[in-house]
PDB file of C-alpha atoms in Angstrom:
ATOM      1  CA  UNK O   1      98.289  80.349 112.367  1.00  0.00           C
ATOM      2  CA  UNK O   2      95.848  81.739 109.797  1.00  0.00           C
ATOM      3  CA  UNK O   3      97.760  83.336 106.310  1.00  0.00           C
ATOM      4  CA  UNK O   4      95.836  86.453 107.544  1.00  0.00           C
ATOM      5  CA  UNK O   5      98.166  86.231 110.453  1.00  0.00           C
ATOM      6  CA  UNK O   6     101.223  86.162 108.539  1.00  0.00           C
ATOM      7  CA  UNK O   7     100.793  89.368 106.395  1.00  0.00           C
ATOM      8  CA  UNK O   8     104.104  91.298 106.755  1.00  0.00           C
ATOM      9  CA  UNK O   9     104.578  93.694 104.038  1.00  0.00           C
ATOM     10  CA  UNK O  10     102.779  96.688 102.693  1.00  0.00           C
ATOM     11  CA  UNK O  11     100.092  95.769 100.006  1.00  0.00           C
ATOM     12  CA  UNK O  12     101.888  96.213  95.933  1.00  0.00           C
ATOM     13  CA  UNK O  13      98.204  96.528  94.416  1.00  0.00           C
ATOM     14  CA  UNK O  14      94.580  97.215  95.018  1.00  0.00           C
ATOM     15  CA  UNK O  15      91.013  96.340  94.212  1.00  0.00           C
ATOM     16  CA  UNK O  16      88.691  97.555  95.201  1.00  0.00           C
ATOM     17  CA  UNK O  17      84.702  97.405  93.626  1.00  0.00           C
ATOM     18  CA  UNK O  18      81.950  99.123  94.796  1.00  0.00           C
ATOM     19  CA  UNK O  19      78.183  98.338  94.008  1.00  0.00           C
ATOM     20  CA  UNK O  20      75.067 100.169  94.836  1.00  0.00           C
ATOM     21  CA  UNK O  21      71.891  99.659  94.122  1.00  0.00           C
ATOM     22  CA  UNK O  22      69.313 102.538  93.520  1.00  0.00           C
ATOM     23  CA  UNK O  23      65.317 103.158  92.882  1.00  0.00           C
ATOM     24  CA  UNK O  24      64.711 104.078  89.465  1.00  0.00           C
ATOM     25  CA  UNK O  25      60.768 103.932  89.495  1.00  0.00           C
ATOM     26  CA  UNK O  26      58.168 101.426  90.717  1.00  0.00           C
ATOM     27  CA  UNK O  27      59.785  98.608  88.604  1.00  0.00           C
ATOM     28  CA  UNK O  28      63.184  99.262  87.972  1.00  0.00           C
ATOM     29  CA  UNK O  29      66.122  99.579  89.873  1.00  0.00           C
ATOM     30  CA  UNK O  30      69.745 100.729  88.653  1.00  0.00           C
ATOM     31  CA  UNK O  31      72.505  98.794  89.751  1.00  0.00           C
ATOM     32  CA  UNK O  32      76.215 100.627  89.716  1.00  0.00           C
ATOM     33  CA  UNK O  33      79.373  99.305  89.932  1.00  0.00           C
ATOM     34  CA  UNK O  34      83.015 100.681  90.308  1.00  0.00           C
ATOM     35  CA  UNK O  35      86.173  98.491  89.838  1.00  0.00           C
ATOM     36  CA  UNK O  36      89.396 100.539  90.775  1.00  0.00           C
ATOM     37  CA  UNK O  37      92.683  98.966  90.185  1.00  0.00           C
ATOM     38  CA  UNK O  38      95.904 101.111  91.882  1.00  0.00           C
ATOM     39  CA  UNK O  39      99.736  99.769  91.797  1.00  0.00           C
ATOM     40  CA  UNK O  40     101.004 100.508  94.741  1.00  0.00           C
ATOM     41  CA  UNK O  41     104.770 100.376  93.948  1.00  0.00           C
ATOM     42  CA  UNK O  42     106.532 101.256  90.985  1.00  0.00           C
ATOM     43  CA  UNK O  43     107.135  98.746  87.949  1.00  0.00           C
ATOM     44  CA  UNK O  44     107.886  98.670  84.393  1.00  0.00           C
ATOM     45  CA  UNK O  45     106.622  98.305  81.383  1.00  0.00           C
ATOM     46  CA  UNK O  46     107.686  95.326  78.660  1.00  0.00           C
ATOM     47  CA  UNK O  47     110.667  97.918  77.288  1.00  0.00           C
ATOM     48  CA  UNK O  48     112.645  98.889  80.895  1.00  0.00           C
ATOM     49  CA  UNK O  49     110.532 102.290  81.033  1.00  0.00           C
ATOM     50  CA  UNK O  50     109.626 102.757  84.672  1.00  0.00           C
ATOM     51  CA  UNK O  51     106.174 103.434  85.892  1.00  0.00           C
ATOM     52  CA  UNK O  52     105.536 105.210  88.760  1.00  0.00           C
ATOM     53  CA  UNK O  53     102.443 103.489  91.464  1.00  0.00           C
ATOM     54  CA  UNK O  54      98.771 104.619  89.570  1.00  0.00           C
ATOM     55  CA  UNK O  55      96.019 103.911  89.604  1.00  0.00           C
ATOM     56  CA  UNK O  56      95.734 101.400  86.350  1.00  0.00           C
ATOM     57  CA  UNK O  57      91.922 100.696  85.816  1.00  0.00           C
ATOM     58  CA  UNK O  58      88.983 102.282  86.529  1.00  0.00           C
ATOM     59  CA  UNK O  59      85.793 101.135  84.872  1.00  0.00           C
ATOM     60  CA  UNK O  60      81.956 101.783  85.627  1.00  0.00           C
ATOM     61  CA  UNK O  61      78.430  99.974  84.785  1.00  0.00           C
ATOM     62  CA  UNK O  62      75.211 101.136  85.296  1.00  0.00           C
ATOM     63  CA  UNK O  63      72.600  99.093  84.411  1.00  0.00           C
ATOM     64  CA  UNK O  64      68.878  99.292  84.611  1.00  0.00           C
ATOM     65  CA  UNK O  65      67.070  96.320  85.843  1.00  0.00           C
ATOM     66  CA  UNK O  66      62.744  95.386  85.663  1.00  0.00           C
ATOM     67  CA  UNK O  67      62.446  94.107  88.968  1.00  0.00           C
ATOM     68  CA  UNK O  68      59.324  92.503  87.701  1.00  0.00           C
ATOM     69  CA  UNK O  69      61.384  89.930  85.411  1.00  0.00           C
ATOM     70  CA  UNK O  70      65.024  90.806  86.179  1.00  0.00           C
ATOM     71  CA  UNK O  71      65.898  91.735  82.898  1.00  0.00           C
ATOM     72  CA  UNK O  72      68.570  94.067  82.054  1.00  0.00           C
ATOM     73  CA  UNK O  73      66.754  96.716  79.688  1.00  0.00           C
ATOM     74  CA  UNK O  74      69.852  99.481  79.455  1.00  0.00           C
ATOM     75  CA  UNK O  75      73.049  99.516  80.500  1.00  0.00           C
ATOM     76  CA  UNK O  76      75.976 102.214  80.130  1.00  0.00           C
ATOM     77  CA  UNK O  77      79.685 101.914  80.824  1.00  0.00           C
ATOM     78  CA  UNK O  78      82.494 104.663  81.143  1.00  0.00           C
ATOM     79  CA  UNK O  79      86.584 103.887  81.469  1.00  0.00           C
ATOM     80  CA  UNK O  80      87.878 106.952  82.836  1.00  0.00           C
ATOM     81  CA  UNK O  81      91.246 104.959  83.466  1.00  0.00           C
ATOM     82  CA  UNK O  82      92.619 102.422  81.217  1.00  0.00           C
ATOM     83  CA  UNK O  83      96.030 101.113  80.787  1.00  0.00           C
ATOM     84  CA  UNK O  84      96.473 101.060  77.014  1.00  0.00           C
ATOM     85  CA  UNK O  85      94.247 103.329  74.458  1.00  0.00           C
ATOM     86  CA  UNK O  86      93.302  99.910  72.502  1.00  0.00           C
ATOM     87  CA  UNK O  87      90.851  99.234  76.281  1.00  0.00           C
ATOM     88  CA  UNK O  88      88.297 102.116  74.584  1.00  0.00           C
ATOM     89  CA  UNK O  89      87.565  99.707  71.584  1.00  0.00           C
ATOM     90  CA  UNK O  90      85.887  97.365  74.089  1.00  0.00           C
ATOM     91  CA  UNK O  91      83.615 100.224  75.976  1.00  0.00           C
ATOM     92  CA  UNK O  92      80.466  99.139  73.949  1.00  0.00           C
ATOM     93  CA  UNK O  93      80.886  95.475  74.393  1.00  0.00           C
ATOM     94  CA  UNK O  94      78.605  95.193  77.368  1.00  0.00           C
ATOM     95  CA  UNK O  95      75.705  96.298  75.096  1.00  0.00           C
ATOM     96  CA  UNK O  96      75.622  92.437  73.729  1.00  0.00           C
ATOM     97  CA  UNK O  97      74.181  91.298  76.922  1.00  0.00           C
ATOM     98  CA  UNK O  98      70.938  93.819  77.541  1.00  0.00           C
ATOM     99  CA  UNK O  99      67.873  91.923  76.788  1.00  0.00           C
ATOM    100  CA  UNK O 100      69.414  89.267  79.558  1.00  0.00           C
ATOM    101  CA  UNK O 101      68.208  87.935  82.875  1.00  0.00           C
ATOM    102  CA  UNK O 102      69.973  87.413  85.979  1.00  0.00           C
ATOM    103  CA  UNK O 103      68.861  83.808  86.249  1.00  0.00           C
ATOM    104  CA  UNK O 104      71.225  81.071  86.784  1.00  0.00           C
ATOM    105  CA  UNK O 105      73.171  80.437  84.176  1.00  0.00           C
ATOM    106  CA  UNK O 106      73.612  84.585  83.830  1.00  0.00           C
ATOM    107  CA  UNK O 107      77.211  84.138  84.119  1.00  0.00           C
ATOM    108  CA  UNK O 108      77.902  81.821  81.053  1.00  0.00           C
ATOM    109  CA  UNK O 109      75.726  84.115  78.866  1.00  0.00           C
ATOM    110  CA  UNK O 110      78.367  86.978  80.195  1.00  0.00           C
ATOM    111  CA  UNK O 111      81.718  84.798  79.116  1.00  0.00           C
ATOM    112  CA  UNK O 112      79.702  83.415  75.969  1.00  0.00           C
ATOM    113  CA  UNK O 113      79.121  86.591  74.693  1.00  0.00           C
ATOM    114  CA  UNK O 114      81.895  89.047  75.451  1.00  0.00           C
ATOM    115  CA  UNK O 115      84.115  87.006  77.166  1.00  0.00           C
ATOM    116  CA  UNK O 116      87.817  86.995  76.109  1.00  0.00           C
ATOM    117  CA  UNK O 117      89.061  88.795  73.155  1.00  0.00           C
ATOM    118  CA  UNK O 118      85.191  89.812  72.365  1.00  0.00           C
ATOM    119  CA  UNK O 119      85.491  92.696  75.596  1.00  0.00           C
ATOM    120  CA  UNK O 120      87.483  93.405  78.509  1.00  0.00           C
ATOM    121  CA  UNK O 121      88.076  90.938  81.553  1.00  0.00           C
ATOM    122  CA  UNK O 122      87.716  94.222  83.698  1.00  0.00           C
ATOM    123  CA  UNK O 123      84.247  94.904  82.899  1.00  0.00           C
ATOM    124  CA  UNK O 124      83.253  91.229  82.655  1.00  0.00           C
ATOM    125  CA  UNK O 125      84.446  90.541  86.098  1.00  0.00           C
ATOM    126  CA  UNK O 126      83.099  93.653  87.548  1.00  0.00           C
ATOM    127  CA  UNK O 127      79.606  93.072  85.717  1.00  0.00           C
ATOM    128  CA  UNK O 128      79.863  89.064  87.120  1.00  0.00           C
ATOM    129  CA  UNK O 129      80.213  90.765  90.531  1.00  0.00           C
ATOM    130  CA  UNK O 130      77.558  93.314  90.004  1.00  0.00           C
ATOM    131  CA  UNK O 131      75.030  90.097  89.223  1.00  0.00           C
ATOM    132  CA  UNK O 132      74.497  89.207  92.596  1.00  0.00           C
ATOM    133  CA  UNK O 133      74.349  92.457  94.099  1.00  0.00           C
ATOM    134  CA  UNK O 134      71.480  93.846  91.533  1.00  0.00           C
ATOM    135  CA  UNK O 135      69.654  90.470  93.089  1.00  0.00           C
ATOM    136  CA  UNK O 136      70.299  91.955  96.640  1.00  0.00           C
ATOM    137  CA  UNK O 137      69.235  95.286  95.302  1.00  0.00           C
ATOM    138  CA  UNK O 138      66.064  93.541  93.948  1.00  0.00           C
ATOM    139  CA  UNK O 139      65.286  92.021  97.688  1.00  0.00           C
ATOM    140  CA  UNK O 140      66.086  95.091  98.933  1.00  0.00           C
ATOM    141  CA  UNK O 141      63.587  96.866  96.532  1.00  0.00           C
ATOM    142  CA  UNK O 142      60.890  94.023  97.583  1.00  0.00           C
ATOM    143  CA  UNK O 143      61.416  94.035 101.314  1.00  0.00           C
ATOM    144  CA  UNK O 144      60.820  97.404 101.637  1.00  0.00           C
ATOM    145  CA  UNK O 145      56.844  97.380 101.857  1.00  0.00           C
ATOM    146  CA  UNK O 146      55.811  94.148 103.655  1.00  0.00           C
ATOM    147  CA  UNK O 147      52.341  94.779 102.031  1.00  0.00           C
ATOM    148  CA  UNK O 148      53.911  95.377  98.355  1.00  0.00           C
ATOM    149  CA  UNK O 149      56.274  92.668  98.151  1.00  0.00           C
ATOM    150  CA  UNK O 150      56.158  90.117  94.970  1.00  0.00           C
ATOM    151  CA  UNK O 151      58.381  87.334  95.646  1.00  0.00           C
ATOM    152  CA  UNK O 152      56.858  84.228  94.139  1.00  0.00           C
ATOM    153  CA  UNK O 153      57.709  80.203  95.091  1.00  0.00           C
ATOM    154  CA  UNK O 154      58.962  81.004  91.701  1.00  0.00           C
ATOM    155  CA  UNK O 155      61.669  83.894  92.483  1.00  0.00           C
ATOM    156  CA  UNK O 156      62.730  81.622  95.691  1.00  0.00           C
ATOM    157  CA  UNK O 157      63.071  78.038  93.676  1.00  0.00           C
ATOM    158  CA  UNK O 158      65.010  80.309  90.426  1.00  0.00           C
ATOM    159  CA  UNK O 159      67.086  83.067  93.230  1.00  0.00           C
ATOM    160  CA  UNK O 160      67.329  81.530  96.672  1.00  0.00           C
ATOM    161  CA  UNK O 161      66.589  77.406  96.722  1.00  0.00           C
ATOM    162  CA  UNK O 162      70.428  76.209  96.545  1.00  0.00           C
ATOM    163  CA  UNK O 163      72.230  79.168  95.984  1.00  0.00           C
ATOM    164  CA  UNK O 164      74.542  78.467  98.768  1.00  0.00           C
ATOM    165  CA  UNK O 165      74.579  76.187 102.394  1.00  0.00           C
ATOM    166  CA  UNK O 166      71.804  78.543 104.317  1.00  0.00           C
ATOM    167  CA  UNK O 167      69.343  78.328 101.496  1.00  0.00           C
ATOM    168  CA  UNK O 168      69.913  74.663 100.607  1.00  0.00           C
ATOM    169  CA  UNK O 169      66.592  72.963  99.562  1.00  0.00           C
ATOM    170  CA  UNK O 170      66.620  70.679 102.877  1.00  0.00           C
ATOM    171  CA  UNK O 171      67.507  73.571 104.939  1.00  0.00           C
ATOM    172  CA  UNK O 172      65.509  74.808 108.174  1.00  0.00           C
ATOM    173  CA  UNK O 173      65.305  78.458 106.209  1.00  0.00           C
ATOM    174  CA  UNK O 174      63.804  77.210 103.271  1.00  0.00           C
ATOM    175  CA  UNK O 175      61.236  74.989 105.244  1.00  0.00           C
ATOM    176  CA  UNK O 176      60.736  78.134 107.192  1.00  0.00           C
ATOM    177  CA  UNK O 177      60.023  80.020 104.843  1.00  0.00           C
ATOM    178  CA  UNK O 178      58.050  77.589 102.840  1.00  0.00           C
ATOM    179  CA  UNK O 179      55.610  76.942 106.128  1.00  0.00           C
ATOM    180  CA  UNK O 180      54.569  80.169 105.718  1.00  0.00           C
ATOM    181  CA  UNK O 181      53.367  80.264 102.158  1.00  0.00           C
ATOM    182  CA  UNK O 182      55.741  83.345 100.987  1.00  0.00           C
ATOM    183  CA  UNK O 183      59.019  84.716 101.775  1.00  0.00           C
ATOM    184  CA  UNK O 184      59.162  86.963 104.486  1.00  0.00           C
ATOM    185  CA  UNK O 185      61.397  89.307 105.749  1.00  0.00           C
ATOM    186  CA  UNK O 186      64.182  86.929 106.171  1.00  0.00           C
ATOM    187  CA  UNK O 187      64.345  86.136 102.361  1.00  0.00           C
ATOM    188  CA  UNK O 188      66.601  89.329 102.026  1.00  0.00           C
ATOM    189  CA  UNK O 189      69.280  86.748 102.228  1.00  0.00           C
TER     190      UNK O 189
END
């Protein structure tokens, strides 16, 4: 019996993130993400005071990404729900990693530079999980004039080539879409 299965009780707390992608002009794209956390029961804080279910975090990115070098040029956040005041002092934190590219090693950059007690685990982990949907934006963005599209052996070897089982190196996709001399349609993985 799967541990999906054996749920039994009502859920105590929620996540939920949401990311869209959106045309910005012929070479950008904006990339938005949502992460909503909601307590679905009552607790209590450290001192015995009760607190009712809320919602206890709800923080947004937008970021602007050249879809000819996947750079993030700009990049804006808002915390219209925070659990403790302090959470505000970390809103410009994400500002350390504009200037970056969503290559591999993108998430290390992320932890190196305002990981911890440098920014807030929220909008690290929601910007971590906004990484590989602005690349899915970006193939999106691509795929969407068969005649216009721009993805180089070089974009499939650094985005695609061993980024998980389907697009391992010795895989029938990758020699499929290496017989053909570009990535085609089915590169929007």
């Amino acid at each position: 019996m799967s541990l999906f299965d054996q749920i039994q009780n009502e859920p105590i707390h929620n996540r939920q993130i949401n990311i869209s992608s959106h045309v910005y002009d012929e070479h950008h794209i904006l990339v938005c993400g949502e992460l909503h956390d909601r307590r679905l029961v009552t607790t209590y804080y450290f001192d015995g005071r009760r607190r009712e279910a809320d919602s206890v975090h709800r923080m947004r990115i937008c970021m602007k990404i050249d879809t000819e070098t996947l750079t993030i040029t700009e990049l804006d956040t808002e915390m219209p729900c925070t659990p403790h005041s302090q959470c505000h002092e970390t809103q410009q934190s994400l500002k350390a990693i504009v200037g970056s590219r969503l290559v591999p090693g993108f998430s290390a950059q992320v932890h190196k530079h305002v990981g911890g007690p440098k920014g807030c685990i929220h909008l690290t982990t929601l910007l971590l999980a906004m990484a590989p949907a602005a690349l899915q934006g970006y193939w999106t963005q691509t795929d969407r004039d068969p005649k216009g599209r721009r993805v180089s052996k070089e974009h499939l070897d650094r985005y695609l080539v061993n980024s998980c089982y389907v697009w391992r190196k010795d895989g029938d996709l990758i020699k499929k879409v290496t017989r053909h001399g570009e990535a085609d349609a089915e590169t929007s993985s």
